[in-house]
Coordinates of C-alpha atoms in Angstrom, one line a residue:
Chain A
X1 CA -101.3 55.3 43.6
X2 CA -97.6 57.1 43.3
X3 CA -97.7 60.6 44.1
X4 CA -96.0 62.3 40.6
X5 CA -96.5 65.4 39.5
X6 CA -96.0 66.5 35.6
X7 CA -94.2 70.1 34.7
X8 CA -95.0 71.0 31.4
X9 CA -92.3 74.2 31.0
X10 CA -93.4 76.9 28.2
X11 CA -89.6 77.6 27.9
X12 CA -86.1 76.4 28.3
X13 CA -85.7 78.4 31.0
X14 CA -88.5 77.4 33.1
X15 CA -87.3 73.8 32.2
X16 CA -84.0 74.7 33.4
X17 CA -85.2 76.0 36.9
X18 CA -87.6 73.0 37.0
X19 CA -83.8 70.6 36.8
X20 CA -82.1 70.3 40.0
X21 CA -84.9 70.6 42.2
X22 CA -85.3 67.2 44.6
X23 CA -86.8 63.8 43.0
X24 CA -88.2 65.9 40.0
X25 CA -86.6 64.7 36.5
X26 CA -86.6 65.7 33.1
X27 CA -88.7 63.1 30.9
X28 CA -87.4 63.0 27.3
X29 CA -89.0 59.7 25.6
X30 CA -89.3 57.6 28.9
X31 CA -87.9 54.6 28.0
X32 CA -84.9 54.6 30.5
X33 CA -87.1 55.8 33.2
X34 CA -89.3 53.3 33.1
X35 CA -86.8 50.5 32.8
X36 CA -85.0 51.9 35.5
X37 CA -88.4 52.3 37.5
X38 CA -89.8 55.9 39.1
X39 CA -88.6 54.5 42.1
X40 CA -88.2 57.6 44.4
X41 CA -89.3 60.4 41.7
X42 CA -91.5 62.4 42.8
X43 CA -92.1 64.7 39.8
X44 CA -91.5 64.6 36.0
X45 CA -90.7 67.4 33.7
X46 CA -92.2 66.8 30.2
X47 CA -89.7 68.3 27.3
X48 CA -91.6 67.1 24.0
X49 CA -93.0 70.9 23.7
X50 CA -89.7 72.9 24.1
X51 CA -87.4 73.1 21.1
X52 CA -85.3 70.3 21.4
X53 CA -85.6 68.3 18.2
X54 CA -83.5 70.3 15.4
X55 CA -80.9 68.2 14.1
X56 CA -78.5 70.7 12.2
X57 CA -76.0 69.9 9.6
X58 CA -73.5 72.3 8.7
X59 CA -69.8 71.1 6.4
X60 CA -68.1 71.4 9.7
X61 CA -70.2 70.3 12.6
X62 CA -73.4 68.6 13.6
X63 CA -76.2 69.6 16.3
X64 CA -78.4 67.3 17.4
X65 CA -81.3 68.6 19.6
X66 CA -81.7 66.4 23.0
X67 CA -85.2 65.3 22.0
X68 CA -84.2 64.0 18.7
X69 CA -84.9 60.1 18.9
X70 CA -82.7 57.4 17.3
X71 CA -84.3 57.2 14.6
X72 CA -84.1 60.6 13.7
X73 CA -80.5 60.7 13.5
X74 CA -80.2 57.4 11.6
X75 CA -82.2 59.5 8.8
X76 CA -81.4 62.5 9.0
X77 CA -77.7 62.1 9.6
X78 CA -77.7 59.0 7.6
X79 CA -78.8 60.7 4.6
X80 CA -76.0 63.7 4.9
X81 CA -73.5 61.5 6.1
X82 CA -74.5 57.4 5.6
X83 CA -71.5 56.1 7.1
X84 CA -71.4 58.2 10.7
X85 CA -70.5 55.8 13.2
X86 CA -73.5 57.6 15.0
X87 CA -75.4 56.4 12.3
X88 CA -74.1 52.7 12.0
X89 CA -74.5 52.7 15.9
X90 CA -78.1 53.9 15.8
X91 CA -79.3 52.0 13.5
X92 CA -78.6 48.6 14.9
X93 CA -79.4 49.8 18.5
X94 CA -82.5 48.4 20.6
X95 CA -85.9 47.9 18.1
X96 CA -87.9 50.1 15.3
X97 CA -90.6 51.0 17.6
X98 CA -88.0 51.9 20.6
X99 CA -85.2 53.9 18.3
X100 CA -88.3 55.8 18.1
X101 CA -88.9 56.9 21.4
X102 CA -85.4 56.6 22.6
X103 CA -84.2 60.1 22.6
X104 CA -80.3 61.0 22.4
X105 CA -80.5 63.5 25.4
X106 CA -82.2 60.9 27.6
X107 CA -79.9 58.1 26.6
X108 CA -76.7 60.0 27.5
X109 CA -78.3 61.7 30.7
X110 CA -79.3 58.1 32.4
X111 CA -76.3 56.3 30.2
X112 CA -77.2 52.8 30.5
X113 CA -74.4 50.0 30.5
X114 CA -75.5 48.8 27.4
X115 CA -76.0 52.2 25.8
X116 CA -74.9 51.9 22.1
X117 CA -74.5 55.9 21.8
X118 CA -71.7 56.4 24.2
X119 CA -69.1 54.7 22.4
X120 CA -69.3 57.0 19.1
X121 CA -70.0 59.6 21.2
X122 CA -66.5 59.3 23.5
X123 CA -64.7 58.8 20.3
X124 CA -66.0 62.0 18.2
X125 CA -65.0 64.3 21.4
X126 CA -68.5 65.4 21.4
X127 CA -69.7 68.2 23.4
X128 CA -72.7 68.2 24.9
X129 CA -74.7 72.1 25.5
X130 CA -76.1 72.0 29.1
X131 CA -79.1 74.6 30.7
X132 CA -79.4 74.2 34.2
X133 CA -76.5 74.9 37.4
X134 CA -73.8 75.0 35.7
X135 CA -74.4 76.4 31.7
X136 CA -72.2 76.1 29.0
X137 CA -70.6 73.5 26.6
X138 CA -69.1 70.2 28.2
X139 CA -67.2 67.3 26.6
X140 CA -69.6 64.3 26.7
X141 CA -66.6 62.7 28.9
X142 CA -66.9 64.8 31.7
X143 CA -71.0 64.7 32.0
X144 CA -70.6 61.1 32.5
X145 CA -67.9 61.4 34.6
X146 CA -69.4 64.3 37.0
X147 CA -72.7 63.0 38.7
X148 CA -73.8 66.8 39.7
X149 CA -73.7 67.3 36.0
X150 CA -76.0 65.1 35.1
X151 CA -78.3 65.6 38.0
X152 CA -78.6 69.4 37.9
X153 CA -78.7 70.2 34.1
X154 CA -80.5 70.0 31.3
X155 CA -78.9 68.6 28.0
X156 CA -79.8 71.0 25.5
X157 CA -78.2 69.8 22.3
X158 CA -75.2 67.6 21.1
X159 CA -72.2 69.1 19.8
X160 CA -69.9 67.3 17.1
X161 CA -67.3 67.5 14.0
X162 CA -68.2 66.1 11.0
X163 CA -66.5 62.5 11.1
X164 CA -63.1 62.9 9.4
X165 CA -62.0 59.5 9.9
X166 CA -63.2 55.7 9.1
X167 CA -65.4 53.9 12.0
X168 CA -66.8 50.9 13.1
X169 CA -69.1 49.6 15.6
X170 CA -69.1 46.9 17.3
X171 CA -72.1 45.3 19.5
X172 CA -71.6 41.9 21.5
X173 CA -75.4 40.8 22.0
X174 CA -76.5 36.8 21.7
X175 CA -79.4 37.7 19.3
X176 CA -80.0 40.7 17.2
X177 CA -82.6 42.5 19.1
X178 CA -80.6 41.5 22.6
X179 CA -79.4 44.6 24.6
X180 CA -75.2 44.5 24.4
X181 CA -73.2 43.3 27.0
X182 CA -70.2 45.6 25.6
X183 CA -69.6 48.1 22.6
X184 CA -66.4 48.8 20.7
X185 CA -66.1 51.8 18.8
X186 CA -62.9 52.4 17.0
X187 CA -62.4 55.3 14.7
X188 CA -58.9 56.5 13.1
X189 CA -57.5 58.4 10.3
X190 CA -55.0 57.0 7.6
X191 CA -52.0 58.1 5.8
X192 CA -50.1 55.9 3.2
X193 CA -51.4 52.6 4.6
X194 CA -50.7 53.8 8.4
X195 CA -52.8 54.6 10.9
X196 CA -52.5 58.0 12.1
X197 CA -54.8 59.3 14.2
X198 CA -56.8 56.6 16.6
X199 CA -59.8 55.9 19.0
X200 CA -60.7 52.7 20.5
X201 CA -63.6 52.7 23.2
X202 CA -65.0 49.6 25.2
X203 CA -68.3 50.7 26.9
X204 CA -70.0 48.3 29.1
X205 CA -66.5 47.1 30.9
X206 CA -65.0 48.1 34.1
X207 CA -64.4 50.7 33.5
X208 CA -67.6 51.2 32.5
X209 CA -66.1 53.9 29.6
X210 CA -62.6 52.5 28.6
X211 CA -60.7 54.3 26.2
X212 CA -58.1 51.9 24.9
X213 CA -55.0 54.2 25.1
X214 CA -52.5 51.3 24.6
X215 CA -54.3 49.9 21.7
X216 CA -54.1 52.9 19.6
X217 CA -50.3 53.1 20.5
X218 CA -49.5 49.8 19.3
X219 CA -51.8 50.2 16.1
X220 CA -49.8 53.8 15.3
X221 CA -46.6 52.0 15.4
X222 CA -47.7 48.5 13.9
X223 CA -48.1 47.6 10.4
X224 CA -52.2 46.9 10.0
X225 CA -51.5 43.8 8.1
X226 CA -49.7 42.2 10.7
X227 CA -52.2 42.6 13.5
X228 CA -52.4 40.0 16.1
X229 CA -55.4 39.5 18.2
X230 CA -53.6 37.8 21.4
X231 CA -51.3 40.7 21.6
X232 CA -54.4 43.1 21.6
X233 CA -56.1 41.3 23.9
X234 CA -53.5 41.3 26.3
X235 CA -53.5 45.2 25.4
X236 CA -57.2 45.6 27.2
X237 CA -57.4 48.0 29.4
X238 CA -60.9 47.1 30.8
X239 CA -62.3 44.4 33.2
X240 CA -65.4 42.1 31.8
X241 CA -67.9 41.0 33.9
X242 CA -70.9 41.7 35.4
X243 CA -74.6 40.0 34.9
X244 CA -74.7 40.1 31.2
X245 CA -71.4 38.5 30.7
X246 CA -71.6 34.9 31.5
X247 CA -67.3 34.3 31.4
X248 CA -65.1 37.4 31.4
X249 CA -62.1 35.2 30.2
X250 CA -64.4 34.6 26.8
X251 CA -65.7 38.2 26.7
X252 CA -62.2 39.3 26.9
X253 CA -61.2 37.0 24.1
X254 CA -64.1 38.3 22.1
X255 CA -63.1 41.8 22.6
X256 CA -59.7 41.4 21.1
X257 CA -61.0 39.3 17.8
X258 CA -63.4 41.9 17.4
X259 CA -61.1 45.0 17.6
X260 CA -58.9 43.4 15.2
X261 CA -61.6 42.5 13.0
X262 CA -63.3 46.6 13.1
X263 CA -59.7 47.2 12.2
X264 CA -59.0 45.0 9.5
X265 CA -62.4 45.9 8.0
X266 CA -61.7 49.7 8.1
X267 CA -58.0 49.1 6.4
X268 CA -59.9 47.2 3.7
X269 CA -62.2 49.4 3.2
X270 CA -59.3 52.2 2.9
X271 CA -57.5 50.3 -0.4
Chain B
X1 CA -105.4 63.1 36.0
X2 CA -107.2 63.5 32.9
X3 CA -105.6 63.2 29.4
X4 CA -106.8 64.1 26.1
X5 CA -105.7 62.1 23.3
X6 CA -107.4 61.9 19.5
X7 CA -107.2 58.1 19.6
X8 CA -108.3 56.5 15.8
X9 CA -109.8 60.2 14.5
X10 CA -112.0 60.5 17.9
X11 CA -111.0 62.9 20.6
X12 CA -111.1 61.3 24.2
X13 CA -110.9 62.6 27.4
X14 CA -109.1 59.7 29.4
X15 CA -108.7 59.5 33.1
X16 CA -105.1 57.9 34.1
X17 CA -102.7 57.5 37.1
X18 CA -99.7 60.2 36.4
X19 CA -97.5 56.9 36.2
X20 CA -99.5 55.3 34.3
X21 CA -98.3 53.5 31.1
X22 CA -100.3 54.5 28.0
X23 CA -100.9 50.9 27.0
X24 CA -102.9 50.6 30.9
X25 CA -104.6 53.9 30.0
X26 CA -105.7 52.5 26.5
X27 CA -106.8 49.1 28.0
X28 CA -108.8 50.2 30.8
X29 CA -110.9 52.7 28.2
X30 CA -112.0 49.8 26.0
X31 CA -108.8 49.7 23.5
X32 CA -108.3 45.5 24.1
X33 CA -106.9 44.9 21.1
X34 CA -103.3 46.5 22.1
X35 CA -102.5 43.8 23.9
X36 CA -100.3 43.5 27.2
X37 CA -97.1 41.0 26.6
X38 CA -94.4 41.9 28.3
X39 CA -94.6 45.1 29.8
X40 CA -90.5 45.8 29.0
X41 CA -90.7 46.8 24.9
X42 CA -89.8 43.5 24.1
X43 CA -92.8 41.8 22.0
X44 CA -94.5 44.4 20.3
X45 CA -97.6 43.2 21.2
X46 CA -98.8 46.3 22.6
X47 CA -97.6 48.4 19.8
X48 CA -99.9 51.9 18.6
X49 CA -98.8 54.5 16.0
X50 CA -98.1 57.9 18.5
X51 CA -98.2 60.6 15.4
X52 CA -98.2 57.8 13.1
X53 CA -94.6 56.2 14.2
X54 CA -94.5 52.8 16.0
X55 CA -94.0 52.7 18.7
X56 CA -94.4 50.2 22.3
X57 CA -97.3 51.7 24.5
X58 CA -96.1 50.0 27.4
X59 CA -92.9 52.0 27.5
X60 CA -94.9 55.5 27.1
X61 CA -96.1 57.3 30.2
X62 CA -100.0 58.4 29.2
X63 CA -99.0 61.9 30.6
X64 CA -96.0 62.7 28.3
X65 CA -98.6 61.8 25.0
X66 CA -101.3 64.4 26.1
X67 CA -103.3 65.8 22.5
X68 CA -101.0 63.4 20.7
X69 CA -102.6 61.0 17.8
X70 CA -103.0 57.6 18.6
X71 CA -104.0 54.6 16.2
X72 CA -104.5 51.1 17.6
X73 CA -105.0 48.3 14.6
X74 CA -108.8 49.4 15.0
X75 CA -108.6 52.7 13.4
X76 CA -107.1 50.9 10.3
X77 CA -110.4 49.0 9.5
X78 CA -112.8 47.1 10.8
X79 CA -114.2 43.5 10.5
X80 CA -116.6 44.1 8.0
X81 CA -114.3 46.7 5.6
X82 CA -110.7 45.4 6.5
X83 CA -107.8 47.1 5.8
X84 CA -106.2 46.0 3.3
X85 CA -103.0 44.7 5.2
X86 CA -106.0 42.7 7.4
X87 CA -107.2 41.0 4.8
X88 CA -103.4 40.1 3.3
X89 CA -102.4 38.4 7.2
X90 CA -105.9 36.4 6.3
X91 CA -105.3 35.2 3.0
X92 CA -101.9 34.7 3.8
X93 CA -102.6 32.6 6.8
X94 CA -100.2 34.8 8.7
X95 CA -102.8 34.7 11.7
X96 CA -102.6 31.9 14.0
X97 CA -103.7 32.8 18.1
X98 CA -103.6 36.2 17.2
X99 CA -102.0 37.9 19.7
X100 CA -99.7 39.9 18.4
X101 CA -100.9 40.5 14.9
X102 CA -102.8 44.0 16.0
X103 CA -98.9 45.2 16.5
X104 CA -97.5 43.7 13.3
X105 CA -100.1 45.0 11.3
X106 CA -99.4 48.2 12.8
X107 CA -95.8 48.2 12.1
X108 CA -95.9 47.0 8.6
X109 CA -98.6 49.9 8.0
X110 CA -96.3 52.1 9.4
X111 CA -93.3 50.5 7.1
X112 CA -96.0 51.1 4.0
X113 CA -96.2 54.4 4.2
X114 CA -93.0 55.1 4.5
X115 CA -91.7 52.7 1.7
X116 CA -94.5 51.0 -0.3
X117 CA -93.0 48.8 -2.1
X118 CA -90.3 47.3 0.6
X119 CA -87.7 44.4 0.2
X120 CA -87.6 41.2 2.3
X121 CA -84.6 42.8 4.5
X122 CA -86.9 45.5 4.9
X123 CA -89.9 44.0 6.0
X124 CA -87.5 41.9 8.2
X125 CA -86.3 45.3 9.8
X126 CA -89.4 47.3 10.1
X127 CA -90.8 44.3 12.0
X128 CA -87.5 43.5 14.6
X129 CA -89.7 45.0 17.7
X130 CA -92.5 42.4 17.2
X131 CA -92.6 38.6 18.7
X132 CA -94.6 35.5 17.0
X133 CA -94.1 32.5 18.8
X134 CA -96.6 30.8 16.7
X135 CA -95.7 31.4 12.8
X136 CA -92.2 31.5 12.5
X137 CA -92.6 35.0 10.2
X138 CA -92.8 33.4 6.9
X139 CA -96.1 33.8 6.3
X140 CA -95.9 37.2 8.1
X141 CA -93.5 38.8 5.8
X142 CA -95.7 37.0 3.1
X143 CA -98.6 38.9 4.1
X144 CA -97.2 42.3 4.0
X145 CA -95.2 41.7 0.7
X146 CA -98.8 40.5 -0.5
X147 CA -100.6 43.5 1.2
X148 CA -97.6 45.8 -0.9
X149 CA -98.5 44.7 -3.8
X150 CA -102.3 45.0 -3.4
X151 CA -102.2 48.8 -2.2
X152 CA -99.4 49.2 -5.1
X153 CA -102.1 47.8 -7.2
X154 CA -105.1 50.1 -5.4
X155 CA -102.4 53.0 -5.8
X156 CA -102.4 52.8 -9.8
X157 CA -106.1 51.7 -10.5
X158 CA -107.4 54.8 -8.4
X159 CA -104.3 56.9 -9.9
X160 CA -104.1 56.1 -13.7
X161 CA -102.5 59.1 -14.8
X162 CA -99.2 58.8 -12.7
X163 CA -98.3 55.1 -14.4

């Protein structure tokens, strides 16, 4: 039998001196845990009593509570605010009995490859409130890109602006229910048929968490109606591979028709 | 370690590894109809309602569920006084080996309560985490757009004054 040991912390504080100690690990819903196996853990800190799972909607901002699961925010936040990207994202994301158990805070702390939160996340410039060694408010984008972050802290909550823009979602999976191989998010803002404002994401690439800067340049300067998907394919800024992608060349080409196609959709939707 | 969970209305006192997976836990303390299929929340076979939400045992740790409310297909009804969602999969021959029709009966109770009178999309949707390799789902949604109708029709004959 595996030695483990469960911490059931009374407070965020004690949770927060419980993070950081060796082989011991917040448990949020467990399901990236156990599909990445306890493997060398040593001892688990159970969050489900602590206050963790408000999801707060004011006109400017939303807070999502660590603990809240998918499906949480695909009805709450669905409800305030139906077309979120967060929302379209969520609600096409792994299974109905899974989205709820899968927690938000566990699901940016272990940020699988084929994590459909990340994406929306990146492109909202979310904040993320962390307890632990350091404190204090982080952009999402610099938790995942500092390991000691996510090892010696404790998310708290999720900080973002209400969606201003239009947003689409993108998921490259072989059957509905598969786990994607790569996300697109892209998310701009409009003004007299042009796009202003832009945010294109690739998770799942090398980089893992490719913002696609030269995209949104050439889509600022183009006219939308004249978008071309070999030119924005050759605009990529992200290497395809790895174990779920069976041809990189293909997954490339896909990644380019589908940009163009979030795009196109999102101009339509604009007129 | 020893873990107590109110498992279909009954409070239990259940011994368990601390890695232990709740759909283990369940199994080794006579719960055999949450079946084990794949182990990776994949199937649905081993789906329970934790505080009445679906939701795959094999991918909760026993520990993290401890005074939680568990139901397994068992606490709906029994052989003799089904549920009626049971009896819809029988008439609707949406039952062929069996094995994962404890789990879709769970979910499309869960889906029920939520939404009692749901479309084909939504049936489809509330049932994504479960596997058949035997029916093909037709008769599955069948059953639970059947079992819909007959609780909608239990609903108004027990509540007259709110048609």
């Amino acid at each position: 039998m595996k030695t483990l040991n469960w911490y059931y912390p009374a407070s965020l504080t004690e949770a927060a001196e419980l993070v950081g100690r060796e082989k011991i690990v917040p448990h949020a819903g467990g399901t990236g845990l156990l599909a990445r196996g306890l493997g060398s853990i040593t001892g688990l800190i159970e969050l489900s009593r602590l206050p963790l799972h408000d999801l707060r909607i004011t006109p400017d901002s939303i807070e999502i509570g660590s603990l809240c699961t998918y499906r949480d925010v695909v009805n709450i936040l669905g409800q305030a605010d139906p077309g979120h990207i967060l929302v379209e994202a969520l609600r096409e994301s792994a299974t109905t009995p899974l989205r709820n158990r899968i927690t938000v805070g566990g699901s940016i702390a272990l940020a699988p490859p084929w994590s459909d939160i990340t994406g929306p996340l990146l492109a909202l410039d979310t904040e993320l409130v962390l307890l632990g060694d350091p404190s204090g408010t982080f952009p999402v984008a610099e938790y995942l890109q500092r390991s000691e972050l996510r090892t010696k802290t404790l998310i708290q909550s999720v900080r973002l602006t209400r969606q201003t823009g239009i947003a689409a979602h993108y998921r490259h999976v072989r059957t509905r229910n598969d786990l994607p191989a790569f996300t697109i998010t892209v998310l701009f803002k409009v003004s007299g048929g042009l796009i202003t404002d832009c945010r294109i994401i690739i998770v799942g690439a090398t980089p893992r968490y490719a913002r696609q800067y030269k995209i949104e340049n050439w889509l600022k300067q183009a006219p939308v109606d004249q978008l071309d998907d070999q030119a924005i394919q050759s605009l990529i800024e992200a290497k395809f591979g790895g174990r779920r992608i069976a041809d990189p060349v293909y997954a490339r080409h896909i990644a380019g028709i589908e940009i163009v196609r979030c795009v196109q959709r999102l101009m339509r939707n604009c007129r | 370690m020893n873990i107590e969970l109110d498992i279909n209305g009954r409070r239990r006192i259940l011994h368990c590894a601390p890695d232990e997976r709740l759909l283990i836990t369940l199994r080794n303390h006579g719960y055999t109809e949450v079946k084990n299929g794949c182990l990776e929340g994949e199937c649905g076979a081993c789906l329970v309602l934790l505080d009445s939400r679906p939701v795959n045992s094999c991918q909760v740790l026993t520990a993290s569920v401890a005074g939680r409310q568990i139901t397994t297909v068992q606490g709906l009804g029994t052989l003799h006084q089904p549920h009626p969602l049971q009896q819809a999969f029988v008439d609707a021959g949406a039952v062929q080996c069996g094995f994962c029709t404890p789990g879709l009966i769970l979910a499309a109770w869960a889906l029920l309560q939520e939404n009692p009178t749901p479309s084909d999309d939504e049936i489809k949707a509330a049932l994504d985490g479960n596997l058949c390799r035997c029916t093909g789902y037709v008769k599955i949604i069948a059953a639970v757009r059947l079992a819909a109708q007959r609780l909608q029709a239990l609903h108004h004959s027990t509540n007259p004054c709110r048609e």
